[in-house]
mmCIF file of C-alpha atoms in Angstrom:
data_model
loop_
_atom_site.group_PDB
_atom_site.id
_atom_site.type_symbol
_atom_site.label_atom_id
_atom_site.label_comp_id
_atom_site.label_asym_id
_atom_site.label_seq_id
_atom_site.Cartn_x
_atom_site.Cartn_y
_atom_site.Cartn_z
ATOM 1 C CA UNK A 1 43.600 -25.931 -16.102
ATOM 2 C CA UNK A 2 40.847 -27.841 -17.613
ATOM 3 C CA UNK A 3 37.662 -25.878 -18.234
ATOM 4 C CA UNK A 4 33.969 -26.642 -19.652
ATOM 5 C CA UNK A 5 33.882 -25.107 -23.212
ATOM 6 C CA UNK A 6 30.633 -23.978 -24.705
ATOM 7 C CA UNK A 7 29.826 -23.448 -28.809
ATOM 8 C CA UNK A 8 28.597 -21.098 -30.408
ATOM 9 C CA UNK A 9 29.238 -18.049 -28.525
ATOM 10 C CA UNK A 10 26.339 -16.047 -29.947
ATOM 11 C CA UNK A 11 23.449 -18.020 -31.308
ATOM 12 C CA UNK A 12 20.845 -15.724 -33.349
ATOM 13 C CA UNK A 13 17.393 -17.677 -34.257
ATOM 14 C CA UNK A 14 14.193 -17.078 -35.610
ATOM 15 C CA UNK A 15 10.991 -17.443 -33.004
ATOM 16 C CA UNK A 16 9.195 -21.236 -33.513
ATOM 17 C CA UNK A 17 13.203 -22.609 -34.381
ATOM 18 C CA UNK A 18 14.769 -25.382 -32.480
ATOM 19 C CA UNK A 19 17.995 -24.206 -31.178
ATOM 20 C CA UNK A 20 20.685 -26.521 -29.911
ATOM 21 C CA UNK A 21 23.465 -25.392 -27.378
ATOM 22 C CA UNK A 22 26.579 -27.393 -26.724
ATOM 23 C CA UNK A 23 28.735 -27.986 -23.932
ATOM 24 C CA UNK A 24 32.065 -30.065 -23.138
ATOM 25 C CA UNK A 25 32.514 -30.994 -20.179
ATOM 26 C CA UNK A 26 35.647 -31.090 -17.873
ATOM 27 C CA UNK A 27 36.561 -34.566 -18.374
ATOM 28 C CA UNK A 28 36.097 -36.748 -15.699
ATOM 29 C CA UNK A 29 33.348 -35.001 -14.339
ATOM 30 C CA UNK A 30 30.038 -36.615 -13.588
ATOM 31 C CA UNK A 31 27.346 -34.382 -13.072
ATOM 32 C CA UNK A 32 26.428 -31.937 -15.618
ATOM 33 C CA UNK A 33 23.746 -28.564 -15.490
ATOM 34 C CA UNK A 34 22.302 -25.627 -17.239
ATOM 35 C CA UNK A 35 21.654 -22.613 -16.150
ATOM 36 C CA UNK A 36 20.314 -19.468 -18.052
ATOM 37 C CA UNK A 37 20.845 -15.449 -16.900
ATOM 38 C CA UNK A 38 18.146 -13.462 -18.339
ATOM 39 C CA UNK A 39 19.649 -9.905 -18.870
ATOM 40 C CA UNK A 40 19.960 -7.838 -15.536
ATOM 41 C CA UNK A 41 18.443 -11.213 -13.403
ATOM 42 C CA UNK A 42 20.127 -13.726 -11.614
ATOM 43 C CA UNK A 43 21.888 -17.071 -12.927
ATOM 44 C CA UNK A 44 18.473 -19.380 -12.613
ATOM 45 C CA UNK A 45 19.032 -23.314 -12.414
ATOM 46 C CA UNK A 46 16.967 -25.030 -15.311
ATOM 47 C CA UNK A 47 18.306 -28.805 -14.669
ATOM 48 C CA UNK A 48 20.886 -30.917 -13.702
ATOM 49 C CA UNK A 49 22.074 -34.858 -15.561
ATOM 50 C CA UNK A 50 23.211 -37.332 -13.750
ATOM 51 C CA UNK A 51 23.986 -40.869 -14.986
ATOM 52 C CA UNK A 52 22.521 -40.662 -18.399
ATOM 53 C CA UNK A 53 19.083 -38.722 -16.869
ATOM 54 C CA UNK A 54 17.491 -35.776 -15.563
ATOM 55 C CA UNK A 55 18.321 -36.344 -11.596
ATOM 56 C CA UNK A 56 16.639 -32.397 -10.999
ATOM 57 C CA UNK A 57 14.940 -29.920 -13.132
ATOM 58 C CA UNK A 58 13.664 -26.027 -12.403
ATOM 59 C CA UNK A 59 9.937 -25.277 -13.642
ATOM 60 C CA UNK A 60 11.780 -22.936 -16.326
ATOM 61 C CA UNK A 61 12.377 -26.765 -17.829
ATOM 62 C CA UNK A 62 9.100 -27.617 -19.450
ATOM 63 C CA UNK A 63 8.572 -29.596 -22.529
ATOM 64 C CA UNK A 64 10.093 -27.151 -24.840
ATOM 65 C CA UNK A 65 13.872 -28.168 -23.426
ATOM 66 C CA UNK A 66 15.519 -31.015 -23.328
ATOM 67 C CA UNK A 67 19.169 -32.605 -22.634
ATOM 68 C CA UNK A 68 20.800 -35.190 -23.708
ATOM 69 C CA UNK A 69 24.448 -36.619 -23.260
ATOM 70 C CA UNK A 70 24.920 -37.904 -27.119
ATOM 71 C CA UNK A 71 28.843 -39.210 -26.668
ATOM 72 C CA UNK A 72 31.188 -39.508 -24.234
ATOM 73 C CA UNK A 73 32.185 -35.625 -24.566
ATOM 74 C CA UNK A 74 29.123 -33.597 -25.215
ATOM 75 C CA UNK A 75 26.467 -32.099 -23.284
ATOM 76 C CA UNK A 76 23.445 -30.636 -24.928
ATOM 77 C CA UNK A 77 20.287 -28.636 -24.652
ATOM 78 C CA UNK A 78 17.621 -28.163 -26.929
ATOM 79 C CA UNK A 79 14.910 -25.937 -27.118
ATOM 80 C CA UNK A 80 12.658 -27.005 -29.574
ATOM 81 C CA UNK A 81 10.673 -23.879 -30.216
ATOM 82 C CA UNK A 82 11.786 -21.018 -29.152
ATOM 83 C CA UNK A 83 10.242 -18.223 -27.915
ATOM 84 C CA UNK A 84 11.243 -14.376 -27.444
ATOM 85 C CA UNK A 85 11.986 -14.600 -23.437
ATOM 86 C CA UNK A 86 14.304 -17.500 -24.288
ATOM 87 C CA UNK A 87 16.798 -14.679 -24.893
ATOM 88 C CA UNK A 88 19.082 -15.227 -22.406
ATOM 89 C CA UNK A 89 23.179 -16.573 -21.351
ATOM 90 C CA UNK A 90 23.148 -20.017 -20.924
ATOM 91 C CA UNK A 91 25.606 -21.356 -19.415
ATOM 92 C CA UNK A 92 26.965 -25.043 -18.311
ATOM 93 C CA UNK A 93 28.309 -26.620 -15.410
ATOM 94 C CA UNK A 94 29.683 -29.651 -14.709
ATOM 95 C CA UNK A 95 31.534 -31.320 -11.403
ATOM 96 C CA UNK A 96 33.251 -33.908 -9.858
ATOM 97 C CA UNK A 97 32.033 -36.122 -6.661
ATOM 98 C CA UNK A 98 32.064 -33.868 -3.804
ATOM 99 C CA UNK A 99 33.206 -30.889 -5.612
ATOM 100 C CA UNK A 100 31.792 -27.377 -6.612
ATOM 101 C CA UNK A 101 30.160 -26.514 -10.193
ATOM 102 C CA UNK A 102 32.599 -25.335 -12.654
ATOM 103 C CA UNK A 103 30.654 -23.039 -15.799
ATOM 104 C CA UNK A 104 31.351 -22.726 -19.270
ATOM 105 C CA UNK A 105 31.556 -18.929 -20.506
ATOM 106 C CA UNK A 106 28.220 -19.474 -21.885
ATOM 107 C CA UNK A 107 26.272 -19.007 -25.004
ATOM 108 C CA UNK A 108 24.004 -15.479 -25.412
ATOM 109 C CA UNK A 109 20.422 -16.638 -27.358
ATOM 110 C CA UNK A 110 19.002 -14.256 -29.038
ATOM 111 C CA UNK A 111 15.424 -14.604 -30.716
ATOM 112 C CA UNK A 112 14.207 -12.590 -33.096
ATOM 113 C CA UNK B 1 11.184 -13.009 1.117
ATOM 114 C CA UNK B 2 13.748 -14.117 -1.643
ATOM 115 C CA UNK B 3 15.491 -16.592 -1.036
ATOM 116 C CA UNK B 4 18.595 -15.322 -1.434
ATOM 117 C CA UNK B 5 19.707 -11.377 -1.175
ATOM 118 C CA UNK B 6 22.810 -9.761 -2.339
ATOM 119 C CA UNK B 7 23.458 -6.028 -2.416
ATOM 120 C CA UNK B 8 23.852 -5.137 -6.311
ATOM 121 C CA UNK B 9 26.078 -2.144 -5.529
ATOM 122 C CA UNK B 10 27.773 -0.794 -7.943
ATOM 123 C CA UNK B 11 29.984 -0.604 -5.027
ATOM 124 C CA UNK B 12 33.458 1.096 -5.830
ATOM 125 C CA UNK B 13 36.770 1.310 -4.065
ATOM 126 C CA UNK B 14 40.520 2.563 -3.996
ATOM 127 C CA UNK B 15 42.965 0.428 -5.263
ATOM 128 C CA UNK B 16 44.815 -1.764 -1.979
ATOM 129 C CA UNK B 17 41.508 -1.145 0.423
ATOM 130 C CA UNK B 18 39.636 -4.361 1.957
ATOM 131 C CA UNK B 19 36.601 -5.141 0.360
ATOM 132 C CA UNK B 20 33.411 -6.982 1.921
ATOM 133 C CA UNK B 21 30.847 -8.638 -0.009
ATOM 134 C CA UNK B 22 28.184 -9.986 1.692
ATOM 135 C CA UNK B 23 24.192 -12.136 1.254
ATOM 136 C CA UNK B 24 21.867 -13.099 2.679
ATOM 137 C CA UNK B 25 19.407 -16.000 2.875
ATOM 138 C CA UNK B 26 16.183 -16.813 4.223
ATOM 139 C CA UNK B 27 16.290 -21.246 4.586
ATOM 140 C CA UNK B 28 18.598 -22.097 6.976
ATOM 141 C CA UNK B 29 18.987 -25.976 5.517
ATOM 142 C CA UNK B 30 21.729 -24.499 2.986
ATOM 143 C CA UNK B 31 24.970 -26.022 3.613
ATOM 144 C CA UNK B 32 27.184 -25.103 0.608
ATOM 145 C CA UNK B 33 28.197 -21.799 -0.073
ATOM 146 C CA UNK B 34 29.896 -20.488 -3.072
ATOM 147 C CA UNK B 35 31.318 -17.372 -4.477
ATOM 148 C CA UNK B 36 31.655 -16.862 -7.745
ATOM 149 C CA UNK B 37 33.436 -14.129 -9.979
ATOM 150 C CA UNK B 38 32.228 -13.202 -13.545
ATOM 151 C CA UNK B 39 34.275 -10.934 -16.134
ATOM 152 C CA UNK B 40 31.924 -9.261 -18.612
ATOM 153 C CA UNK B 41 30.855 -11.550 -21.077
ATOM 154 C CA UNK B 42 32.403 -14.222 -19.085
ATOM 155 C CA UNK B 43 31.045 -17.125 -17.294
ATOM 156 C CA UNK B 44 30.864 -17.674 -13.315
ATOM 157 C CA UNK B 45 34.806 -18.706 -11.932
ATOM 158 C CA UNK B 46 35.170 -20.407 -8.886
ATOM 159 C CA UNK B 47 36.733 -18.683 -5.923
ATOM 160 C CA UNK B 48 35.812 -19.662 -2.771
ATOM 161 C CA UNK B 49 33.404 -23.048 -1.683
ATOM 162 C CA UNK B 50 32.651 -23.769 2.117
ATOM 163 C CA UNK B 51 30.761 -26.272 3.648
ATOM 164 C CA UNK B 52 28.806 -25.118 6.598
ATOM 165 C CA UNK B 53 29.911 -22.897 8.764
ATOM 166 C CA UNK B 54 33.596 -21.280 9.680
ATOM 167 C CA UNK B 55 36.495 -19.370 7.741
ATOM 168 C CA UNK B 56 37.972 -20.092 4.943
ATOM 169 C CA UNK B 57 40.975 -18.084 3.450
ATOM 170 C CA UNK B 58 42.908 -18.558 0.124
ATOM 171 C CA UNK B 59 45.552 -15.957 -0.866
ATOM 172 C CA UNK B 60 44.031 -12.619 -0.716
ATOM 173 C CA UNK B 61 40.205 -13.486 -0.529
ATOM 174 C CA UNK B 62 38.386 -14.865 2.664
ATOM 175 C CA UNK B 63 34.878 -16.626 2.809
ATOM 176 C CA UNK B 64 32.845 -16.473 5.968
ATOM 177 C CA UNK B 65 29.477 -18.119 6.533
ATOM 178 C CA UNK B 66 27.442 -17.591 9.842
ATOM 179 C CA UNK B 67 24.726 -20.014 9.940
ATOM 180 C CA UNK B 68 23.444 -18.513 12.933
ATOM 181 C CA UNK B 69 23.002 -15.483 11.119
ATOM 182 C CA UNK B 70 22.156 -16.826 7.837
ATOM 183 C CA UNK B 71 24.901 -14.337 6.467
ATOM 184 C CA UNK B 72 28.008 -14.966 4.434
ATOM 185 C CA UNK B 73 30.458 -12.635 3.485
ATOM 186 C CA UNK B 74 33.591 -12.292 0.942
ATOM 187 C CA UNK B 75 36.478 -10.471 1.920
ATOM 188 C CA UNK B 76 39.434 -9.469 -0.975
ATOM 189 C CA UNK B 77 42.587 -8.322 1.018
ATOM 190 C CA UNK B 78 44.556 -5.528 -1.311
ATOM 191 C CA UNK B 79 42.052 -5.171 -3.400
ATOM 192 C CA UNK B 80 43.764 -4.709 -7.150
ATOM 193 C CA UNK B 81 41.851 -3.333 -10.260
ATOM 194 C CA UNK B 82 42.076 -6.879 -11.324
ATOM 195 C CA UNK B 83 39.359 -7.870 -9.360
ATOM 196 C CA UNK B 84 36.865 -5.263 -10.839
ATOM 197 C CA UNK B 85 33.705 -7.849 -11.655
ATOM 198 C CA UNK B 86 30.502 -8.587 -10.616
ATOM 199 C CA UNK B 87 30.770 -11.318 -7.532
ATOM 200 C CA UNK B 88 28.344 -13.855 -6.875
ATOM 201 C CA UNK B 89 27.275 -15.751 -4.301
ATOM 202 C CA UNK B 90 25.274 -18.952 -4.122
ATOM 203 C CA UNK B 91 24.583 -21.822 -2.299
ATOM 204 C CA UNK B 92 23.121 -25.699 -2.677
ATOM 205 C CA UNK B 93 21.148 -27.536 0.254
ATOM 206 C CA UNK B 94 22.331 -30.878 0.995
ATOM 207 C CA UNK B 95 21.483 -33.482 -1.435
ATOM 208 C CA UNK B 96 20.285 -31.399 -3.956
ATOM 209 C CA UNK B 97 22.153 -30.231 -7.081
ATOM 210 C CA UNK B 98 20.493 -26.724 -7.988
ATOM 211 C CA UNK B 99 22.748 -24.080 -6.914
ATOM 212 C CA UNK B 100 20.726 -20.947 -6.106
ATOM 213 C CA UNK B 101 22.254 -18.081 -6.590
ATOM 214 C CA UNK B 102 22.139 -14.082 -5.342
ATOM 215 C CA UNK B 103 21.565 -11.396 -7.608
ATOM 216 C CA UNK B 104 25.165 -10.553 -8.173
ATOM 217 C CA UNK B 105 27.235 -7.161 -6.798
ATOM 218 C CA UNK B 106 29.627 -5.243 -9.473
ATOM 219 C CA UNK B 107 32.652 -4.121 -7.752
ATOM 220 C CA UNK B 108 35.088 -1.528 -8.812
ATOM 221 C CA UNK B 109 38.683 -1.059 -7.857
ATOM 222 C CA UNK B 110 40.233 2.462 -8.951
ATOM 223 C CA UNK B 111 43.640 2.794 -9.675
#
């Protein structure tokens, strides 16, 4: 069954580093999100990428984050300083037209 | 009021018992529902997706939403330790994208 696939597993970064996650999607999908779950909280929606741009974002998504779809294959995020309560699972979704959200298994942040 | 509410449990049962799993939430213009299952360490797996109200049963689990109510429930049939994980449930409004999702309940089943 095909499945989103996230790298790395474990990121460990300094505080003030830029930190890039990656995500495949399941091909043929169209719409593509991040969420993050803070340790102990709930899965929280930072934004979702639609058609080469941002089509929703959370508040959590402020200048420090960004996406971008570089090829056909990969879906990033960047944070481009990063800060302690950035620790967190991130995870990735991605879906079809008219279908649920399908996640990655996530990559665990950690900020020293 | 949050805007979603799910019972964190731990909530533990016998192996082959019925379990029920249930939120709820507080703006009625949600019309998908979701429940999700998540391994340790894993990432949220797709069980059950309903749009609007009614039943919806595959193999041993059944989803339930009562719009009425604003309530939706999970129900796992022969409940094996396989199924031990922490179940969540979440839901979009129409013609948004953000899912929103409920705090999560860890379930046991005991041999």
């Amino acid at each position: 069954e095909p499945e989103v696939t996230q790298t790395p597993s474990h990121q460990v970064t300094q505080m003030g580093q830029e930190v890039i996650l990656r995500c495949v999607p399941i091909s043929n999908h169209l719409y593509f999100y991040w969420y993050r779950q803070i340790l102990g909280q709930k899965v929280e929606f930072l934004v979702s990428f639609y058609n080469n741009e941002i089509s929703e974002k959370s508040e959590i998504f402020d200048d420090q984050f960004s996406v971008e779809r570089p090829d056909g294959s990969n879906f990033t995020l960047k944070i481009r300083s990063t800060k302690l309560e950035d620790s967190a699972m991130y995870f990735c979704a991605s879906r079809g037209v008219s279908q649920p959200q399908h996640f990655g298994d996530g990559t665990r942040l950690s900020i020293l | 009021q949050k805007e979603v509410e799910q019972d964190p449990g731990p909530l533990s049962v016998p192996e082959g018992a019925i379990v029920s799993l249930n939120c709820t939430y507080s703006n009625s213009a949600f019309q998908y529902f979701m429940w999700y299952r998540q391994y340790s360490r894993k990432g949220p797996e797709l069980l059950m997706y309903t749009y609007s109200s009614g039943n919806k049963e595959d193999g041993r689990f059944t989803a339930q939403v009562d719009k009425s109510s604003k309530y939706i429930s999970l129900f796992i049939r022969d409940s094996q330790p396989s199924d031990s994980a922490t179940y969540l449930c979440a839901m979009r409004l129409q013609g948004a994208q953000k899912l929103v999702f409920g705090q999560g309940t860890r379930l046991t089943i005991n041999p």
